[in-house]
Amino acid sequence: MSSALLQNKGVVVTRPREQAGDLVDALKAVGARPILFPAVQIEAPENWQSLDDALHRLETFDWVIFTSRNAVAFALSRLQSQNLPWPQGPRVAAVGRETAKALREFGLQVDLVPKKFSSEGLLDSAELSDMQQRHVALFVGDQGRELLEKVLGERGAQVDKVLCYRRTLPGANPTPLLHAWARGELDAVILTSPEIFKNFYQMVGGLGQRWLKNTPLIAISPLTAEAITAVGLPEPWVAPEASTEGLMTALESWVKSRSNTDE
């Protein structure tokens, strides 16, 4: 992408601040001006019972599936804090590239990453097609999709859903963001989960919600796009894969469409 197309364009990044670094760097690299406005806060679970129980019997699972970088961070940090080893037995699956990268940073071998970075992509993998008498640990947050649990169960697996973290609504003041919007400094918004969109929509209030109707939105997945259109907003640009690279590709599509309209 030509950096000139995005030069000084204000792009709102709604990921949690501690997870926004790669996306912020990618935006800066093409001349954009990232505007951080985290629309979700990631916190430890209210109690550790579910996670601790799973970590103490990891060797009993055939598969351990991590559904996000947050699940990796909380689960493996907890494992390390209790000086527990990772056993040889279970195979490890990640829902996408960034989750797999986080696992490798903790020193784990990742046995399965789908070509299409999503729950659906993982379920399309041949390795998970026959799950009869398989025992699966599904490491998730408190608002995760039920698709993996449901389909793996239908395929014969015993699925233990392991709560690793919870998502809460940040208490950030939206006024500075709304002021930037009013000054014409906000050109697009990147939304990386249905929960993040719903929080963002609530946080910006009625005025921001009206402006969203005329603001280009970049969605990380079709599921996020569905949440956006469900409230009556126009179709967003959808990333071809759930990754920073996919988001930048969708952003490029928006920029090119805007450039073609201006010609």
JSON list of N, CA, C and O in Angstrom, two decimals, residues 34-61:
[
{"chain": "A", "resi": 34, "resn": "PRO", "atom": "N", "xyz": [-2.69, 6.33, 14.23]},
{"chain": "A", "resi": 34, "resn": "PRO", "atom": "CA", "xyz": [-3.54, 5.51, 15.10]},
{"chain": "A", "resi": 34, "resn": "PRO", "atom": "C", "xyz": [-4.06, 6.31, 16.29]},
{"chain": "A", "resi": 34, "resn": "PRO", "atom": "O", "xyz": [-3.34, 7.10, 16.90]},
{"chain": "A", "resi": 35, "resn": "ILE", "atom": "N", "xyz": [-5.34, 6.09, 16.60]},
{"chain": "A", "resi": 35, "resn": "ILE", "atom": "CA", "xyz": [-5.98, 6.72, 17.75]},
{"chain": "A", "resi": 35, "resn": "ILE", "atom": "C", "xyz": [-6.42, 5.60, 18.69]},
{"chain": "A", "resi": 35, "resn": "ILE", "atom": "O", "xyz": [-7.35, 4.85, 18.38]},
{"chain": "A", "resi": 36, "resn": "LEU", "atom": "N", "xyz": [-5.74, 5.45, 19.80]},
{"chain": "A", "resi": 36, "resn": "LEU", "atom": "CA", "xyz": [-6.06, 4.36, 20.73]},
{"chain": "A", "resi": 36, "resn": "LEU", "atom": "C", "xyz": [-7.29, 4.70, 21.56]},
{"chain": "A", "resi": 36, "resn": "LEU", "atom": "O", "xyz": [-7.33, 5.72, 22.24]},
{"chain": "A", "resi": 37, "resn": "PHE", "atom": "N", "xyz": [-8.28, 3.83, 21.48]},
{"chain": "A", "resi": 37, "resn": "PHE", "atom": "CA", "xyz": [-9.47, 3.96, 22.32]},
{"chain": "A", "resi": 37, "resn": "PHE", "atom": "C", "xyz": [-9.94, 2.55, 22.68]},
{"chain": "A", "resi": 37, "resn": "PHE", "atom": "O", "xyz": [-10.85, 2.00, 22.06]},
{"chain": "A", "resi": 38, "resn": "PRO", "atom": "N", "xyz": [-9.29, 1.91, 23.66]},
{"chain": "A", "resi": 38, "resn": "PRO", "atom": "CA", "xyz": [-9.65, 0.53, 24.01]},
{"chain": "A", "resi": 38, "resn": "PRO", "atom": "C", "xyz": [-11.11, 0.42, 24.41]},
{"chain": "A", "resi": 38, "resn": "PRO", "atom": "O", "xyz": [-11.59, 1.16, 25.28]},
{"chain": "A", "resi": 39, "resn": "ALA", "atom": "N", "xyz": [-11.82, -0.51, 23.78]},
{"chain": "A", "resi": 39, "resn": "ALA", "atom": "CA", "xyz": [-13.24, -0.68, 24.05]},
{"chain": "A", "resi": 39, "resn": "ALA", "atom": "C", "xyz": [-13.53, -1.96, 24.82]},
{"chain": "A", "resi": 39, "resn": "ALA", "atom": "O", "xyz": [-14.68, -2.39, 24.91]},
{"chain": "A", "resi": 40, "resn": "VAL", "atom": "N", "xyz": [-12.48, -2.56, 25.35]},
{"chain": "A", "resi": 40, "resn": "VAL", "atom": "CA", "xyz": [-12.67, -3.71, 26.24]},
{"chain": "A", "resi": 40, "resn": "VAL", "atom": "C", "xyz": [-11.51, -3.73, 27.22]},
{"chain": "A", "resi": 40, "resn": "VAL", "atom": "O", "xyz": [-10.39, -3.30, 26.90]},
{"chain": "A", "resi": 41, "resn": "GLN", "atom": "N", "xyz": [-11.80, -4.16, 28.42]},
{"chain": "A", "resi": 41, "resn": "GLN", "atom": "CA", "xyz": [-10.77, -4.31, 29.44]},
{"chain": "A", "resi": 41, "resn": "GLN", "atom": "C", "xyz": [-10.67, -5.78, 29.78]},
{"chain": "A", "resi": 41, "resn": "GLN", "atom": "O", "xyz": [-11.69, -6.42, 30.07]},
{"chain": "A", "resi": 42, "resn": "ILE", "atom": "N", "xyz": [-9.46, -6.32, 29.73]},
{"chain": "A", "resi": 42, "resn": "ILE", "atom": "CA", "xyz": [-9.23, -7.74, 30.01]},
{"chain": "A", "resi": 42, "resn": "ILE", "atom": "C", "xyz": [-8.79, -7.89, 31.46]},
{"chain": "A", "resi": 42, "resn": "ILE", "atom": "O", "xyz": [-7.82, -7.26, 31.88]},
{"chain": "A", "resi": 43, "resn": "GLU", "atom": "N", "xyz": [-9.50, -8.72, 32.20]},
{"chain": "A", "resi": 43, "resn": "GLU", "atom": "CA", "xyz": [-9.20, -8.90, 33.61]},
{"chain": "A", "resi": 43, "resn": "GLU", "atom": "C", "xyz": [-9.14, -10.39, 33.96]},
{"chain": "A", "resi": 43, "resn": "GLU", "atom": "O", "xyz": [-9.66, -11.24, 33.24]},
{"chain": "A", "resi": 44, "resn": "ALA", "atom": "N", "xyz": [-8.49, -10.67, 35.08]},
{"chain": "A", "resi": 44, "resn": "ALA", "atom": "CA", "xyz": [-8.44, -12.04, 35.58]},
{"chain": "A", "resi": 44, "resn": "ALA", "atom": "C", "xyz": [-9.85, -12.52, 35.93]},
{"chain": "A", "resi": 44, "resn": "ALA", "atom": "O", "xyz": [-10.74, -11.71, 36.23]},
{"chain": "A", "resi": 45, "resn": "PRO", "atom": "N", "xyz": [-10.09, -13.82, 35.87]},
{"chain": "A", "resi": 45, "resn": "PRO", "atom": "CA", "xyz": [-11.40, -14.33, 36.27]},
{"chain": "A", "resi": 45, "resn": "PRO", "atom": "C", "xyz": [-11.68, -14.00, 37.73]},
{"chain": "A", "resi": 45, "resn": "PRO", "atom": "O", "xyz": [-10.76, -13.79, 38.52]},
{"chain": "A", "resi": 46, "resn": "GLU", "atom": "N", "xyz": [-12.94, -13.98, 38.08]},
{"chain": "A", "resi": 46, "resn": "GLU", "atom": "CA", "xyz": [-13.31, -13.67, 39.47]},
{"chain": "A", "resi": 46, "resn": "GLU", "atom": "C", "xyz": [-12.78, -14.73, 40.43]},
{"chain": "A", "resi": 46, "resn": "GLU", "atom": "O", "xyz": [-12.51, -14.44, 41.61]},
{"chain": "A", "resi": 47, "resn": "ASN", "atom": "N", "xyz": [-12.66, -15.96, 39.94]},
{"chain": "A", "resi": 47, "resn": "ASN", "atom": "CA", "xyz": [-11.95, -16.99, 40.71]},
{"chain": "A", "resi": 47, "resn": "ASN", "atom": "C", "xyz": [-11.22, -17.90, 39.74]},
{"chain": "A", "resi": 47, "resn": "ASN", "atom": "O", "xyz": [-11.55, -17.96, 38.55]},
{"chain": "A", "resi": 48, "resn": "TRP", "atom": "N", "xyz": [-10.19, -18.56, 40.26]},
{"chain": "A", "resi": 48, "resn": "TRP", "atom": "CA", "xyz": [-9.30, -19.35, 39.41]},
{"chain": "A", "resi": 48, "resn": "TRP", "atom": "C", "xyz": [-9.66, -20.83, 39.37]},
{"chain": "A", "resi": 48, "resn": "TRP", "atom": "O", "xyz": [-8.91, -21.63, 38.82]},
{"chain": "A", "resi": 49, "resn": "GLN", "atom": "N", "xyz": [-10.78, -21.20, 39.91]},
{"chain": "A", "resi": 49, "resn": "GLN", "atom": "CA", "xyz": [-11.08, -22.62, 40.09]},
{"chain": "A", "resi": 49, "resn": "GLN", "atom": "C", "xyz": [-11.07, -23.41, 38.78]},
{"chain": "A", "resi": 49, "resn": "GLN", "atom": "O", "xyz": [-10.44, -24.46, 38.67]},
{"chain": "A", "resi": 50, "resn": "SER", "atom": "N", "xyz": [-11.77, -22.89, 37.78]},
{"chain": "A", "resi": 50, "resn": "SER", "atom": "CA", "xyz": [-11.86, -23.59, 36.50]},
{"chain": "A", "resi": 50, "resn": "SER", "atom": "C", "xyz": [-10.48, -23.77, 35.87]},
{"chain": "A", "resi": 50, "resn": "SER", "atom": "O", "xyz": [-10.11, -24.86, 35.42]},
{"chain": "A", "resi": 51, "resn": "LEU", "atom": "N", "xyz": [-9.69, -22.69, 35.86]},
{"chain": "A", "resi": 51, "resn": "LEU", "atom": "CA", "xyz": [-8.37, -22.76, 35.25]},
{"chain": "A", "resi": 51, "resn": "LEU", "atom": "C", "xyz": [-7.42, -23.64, 36.05]},
{"chain": "A", "resi": 51, "resn": "LEU", "atom": "O", "xyz": [-6.72, -24.49, 35.48]},
{"chain": "A", "resi": 52, "resn": "ASP", "atom": "N", "xyz": [-7.39, -23.48, 37.36]},
{"chain": "A", "resi": 52, "resn": "ASP", "atom": "CA", "xyz": [-6.48, -24.28, 38.19]},
{"chain": "A", "resi": 52, "resn": "ASP", "atom": "C", "xyz": [-6.77, -25.76, 38.07]},
{"chain": "A", "resi": 52, "resn": "ASP", "atom": "O", "xyz": [-5.86, -26.59, 37.99]},
{"chain": "A", "resi": 53, "resn": "ASP", "atom": "N", "xyz": [-8.06, -26.09, 38.04]},
{"chain": "A", "resi": 53, "resn": "ASP", "atom": "CA", "xyz": [-8.44, -27.50, 37.92]},
{"chain": "A", "resi": 53, "resn": "ASP", "atom": "C", "xyz": [-7.91, -28.09, 36.61]},
{"chain": "A", "resi": 53, "resn": "ASP", "atom": "O", "xyz": [-7.35, -29.19, 36.59]},
{"chain": "A", "resi": 54, "resn": "ALA", "atom": "N", "xyz": [-8.06, -27.35, 35.51]},
{"chain": "A", "resi": 54, "resn": "ALA", "atom": "CA", "xyz": [-7.59, -27.85, 34.21]},
{"chain": "A", "resi": 54, "resn": "ALA", "atom": "C", "xyz": [-6.07, -27.94, 34.18]},
{"chain": "A", "resi": 54, "resn": "ALA", "atom": "O", "xyz": [-5.51, -28.90, 33.64]},
{"chain": "A", "resi": 55, "resn": "LEU", "atom": "N", "xyz": [-5.38, -26.95, 34.74]},
{"chain": "A", "resi": 55, "resn": "LEU", "atom": "CA", "xyz": [-3.91, -26.94, 34.69]},
{"chain": "A", "resi": 55, "resn": "LEU", "atom": "C", "xyz": [-3.32, -28.10, 35.48]},
{"chain": "A", "resi": 55, "resn": "LEU", "atom": "O", "xyz": [-2.23, -28.59, 35.14]},
{"chain": "A", "resi": 56, "resn": "HIS", "atom": "N", "xyz": [-4.01, -28.55, 36.51]},
{"chain": "A", "resi": 56, "resn": "HIS", "atom": "CA", "xyz": [-3.49, -29.65, 37.32]},
{"chain": "A", "resi": 56, "resn": "HIS", "atom": "C", "xyz": [-3.78, -31.02, 36.72]},
{"chain": "A", "resi": 56, "resn": "HIS", "atom": "O", "xyz": [-3.32, -32.04, 37.25]},
{"chain": "A", "resi": 57, "resn": "ARG", "atom": "N", "xyz": [-4.53, -31.06, 35.63]},
{"chain": "A", "resi": 57, "resn": "ARG", "atom": "CA", "xyz": [-4.79, -32.36, 34.98]},
{"chain": "A", "resi": 57, "resn": "ARG", "atom": "C", "xyz": [-4.63, -32.26, 33.46]},
{"chain": "A", "resi": 57, "resn": "ARG", "atom": "O", "xyz": [-5.34, -32.92, 32.69]},
{"chain": "A", "resi": 58, "resn": "LEU", "atom": "N", "xyz": [-3.67, -31.47, 33.04]},
{"chain": "A", "resi": 58, "resn": "LEU", "atom": "CA", "xyz": [-3.42, -31.29, 31.61]},
{"chain": "A", "resi": 58, "resn": "LEU", "atom": "C", "xyz": [-3.12, -32.61, 30.90]},
{"chain": "A", "resi": 58, "resn": "LEU", "atom": "O", "xyz": [-3.48, -32.80, 29.73]},
{"chain": "A", "resi": 59, "resn": "GLU", "atom": "N", "xyz": [-2.46, -33.52, 31.62]},
{"chain": "A", "resi": 59, "resn": "GLU", "atom": "CA", "xyz": [-2.06, -34.78, 30.98]},
{"chain": "A", "resi": 59, "resn": "GLU", "atom": "C", "xyz": [-3.26, -35.65, 30.61]},
{"chain": "A", "resi": 59, "resn": "GLU", "atom": "O", "xyz": [-3.13, -36.60, 29.84]},
{"chain": "A", "resi": 60, "resn": "THR", "atom": "N", "xyz": [-4.45, -35.32, 31.11]},
{"chain": "A", "resi": 60, "resn": "THR", "atom": "CA", "xyz": [-5.63, -36.14, 30.81]},
{"chain": "A", "resi": 60, "resn": "THR", "atom": "C", "xyz": [-6.29, -35.74, 29.50]},
{"chain": "A", "resi": 60, "resn": "THR", "atom": "O", "xyz": [-7.20, -36.43, 29.03]},
{"chain": "A", "resi": 61, "resn": "PHE", "atom": "N", "xyz": [-5.86, -34.62, 28.91]},
{"chain": "A", "resi": 61, "resn": "PHE", "atom": "CA", "xyz": [-6.50, -34.14, 27.68]},
{"chain": "A", "resi": 61, "resn": "PHE", "atom": "C", "xyz": [-5.77, -34.65, 26.43]},
{"chain": "A", "resi": 61, "resn": "PHE", "atom": "O", "xyz": [-4.55, -34.75, 26.40]}
]
